[in-house]
Short mmCIF file of C-alpha atoms in Angstrom, two decimals:
data_model
loop_
_atom_site.label_atom_id
_atom_site.label_comp_id
_atom_site.label_asym_id
_atom_site.label_seq_id
_atom_site.Cartn_x
_atom_site.Cartn_y
_atom_site.Cartn_z
CA UNK A 1 10.77 1.92 4.00
CA UNK A 2 11.10 -1.82 4.53
CA UNK A 3 12.24 -4.14 1.61
CA UNK A 4 12.12 -7.91 1.80
CA UNK A 5 10.52 -8.09 5.22
CA UNK A 6 9.05 -11.34 6.26
CA UNK A 7 5.81 -9.84 7.36
CA UNK A 8 4.96 -6.35 6.33
CA UNK A 9 1.69 -6.72 8.24
CA UNK A 10 3.56 -7.10 11.54
CA UNK A 11 5.87 -4.17 10.71
CA UNK A 12 2.86 -2.09 9.80
CA UNK A 13 1.19 -2.99 13.15
CA UNK A 14 4.45 -2.51 15.13
CA UNK A 15 5.02 0.87 13.44
CA UNK A 16 1.39 1.87 14.11
CA UNK A 17 0.98 2.76 10.38
CA UNK A 18 -2.34 4.08 9.11
CA UNK A 19 -1.38 4.14 5.50
CA UNK A 20 0.40 1.38 3.51
CA UNK A 21 1.59 1.51 -0.08
CA UNK A 22 3.12 -1.55 -1.91
CA UNK A 23 3.35 -3.14 -5.24
CA UNK A 24 2.52 -6.61 -3.87
CA UNK A 25 -1.09 -7.64 -3.86
CA UNK A 26 -0.30 -10.17 -1.19
CA UNK A 27 1.32 -7.62 1.11
CA UNK A 28 -1.73 -5.23 0.59
CA UNK A 29 -4.12 -8.03 1.43
CA UNK A 30 -2.22 -8.87 4.55
CA UNK A 31 -1.85 -5.35 5.84
CA UNK A 32 -5.43 -4.36 4.97
CA UNK A 33 -6.68 -7.37 7.08
CA UNK A 34 -5.33 -5.35 10.05
CA UNK A 35 -7.56 -2.58 9.10
CA UNK A 36 -4.78 -0.54 7.75
CA UNK A 37 -5.68 1.59 4.70
CA UNK A 38 -3.68 0.07 1.81
CA UNK A 39 -2.95 1.19 -1.70
CA UNK A 40 -1.50 -0.92 -4.54
CA UNK A 41 1.29 0.78 -6.55
CA UNK A 42 0.82 -0.20 -10.11
CA UNK A 43 3.17 -2.56 -12.00
CA UNK A 44 2.67 -4.15 -15.34
CA UNK A 45 1.97 -7.43 -13.70
CA UNK A 46 -0.26 -6.51 -10.71
CA UNK A 47 -2.82 -4.42 -12.39
CA UNK A 48 -3.71 -7.38 -14.60
CA UNK A 49 -4.50 -9.51 -11.55
CA UNK A 50 -8.27 -9.51 -10.78
CA UNK A 51 -7.33 -9.18 -7.05
CA UNK A 52 -5.96 -5.73 -7.74
CA UNK A 53 -9.57 -4.48 -7.94
CA UNK A 54 -9.84 -4.87 -4.24
CA UNK A 55 -7.46 -1.85 -3.80
CA UNK A 56 -7.20 1.70 -4.78
CA UNK A 57 -4.28 1.87 -7.26
CA UNK A 58 -1.57 4.57 -7.45
CA UNK A 59 0.07 4.79 -10.71
CA UNK A 60 2.80 7.47 -10.18
CA UNK A 61 5.07 8.77 -7.44
CA UNK A 62 3.14 12.09 -7.80
CA UNK A 63 -0.11 10.22 -6.81
CA UNK A 64 1.61 8.74 -3.80
CA UNK A 65 2.79 12.24 -2.86
CA UNK A 66 -0.66 13.66 -3.26
CA UNK A 67 -2.14 10.78 -1.28
CA UNK A 68 0.11 11.26 1.68
CA UNK A 69 -0.30 15.11 1.63
CA UNK A 70 -4.11 14.81 1.47
CA UNK A 71 -3.99 12.90 4.75
CA UNK A 72 -2.15 15.59 6.68
CA UNK A 73 -5.32 17.15 7.90
CA UNK A 74 -6.66 13.71 9.00
CA UNK A 75 -4.27 13.35 11.85
#
């Protein structure tokens, strides 16, 4: 978990992430540009932004948990 990082894209690359979840469209755009699967965690503000349509949106922590668990067989 990284909060307030200058570049979450660089952290995602350095940590060799293959899944990224954030409530910032900008962060999701940057990280997905590195070919890292990115999901937007819904907030009242970001789901109204047209750019949110570029991402799969997760609305609850249960959905986050399900997404992570569904990938266990992908490794």
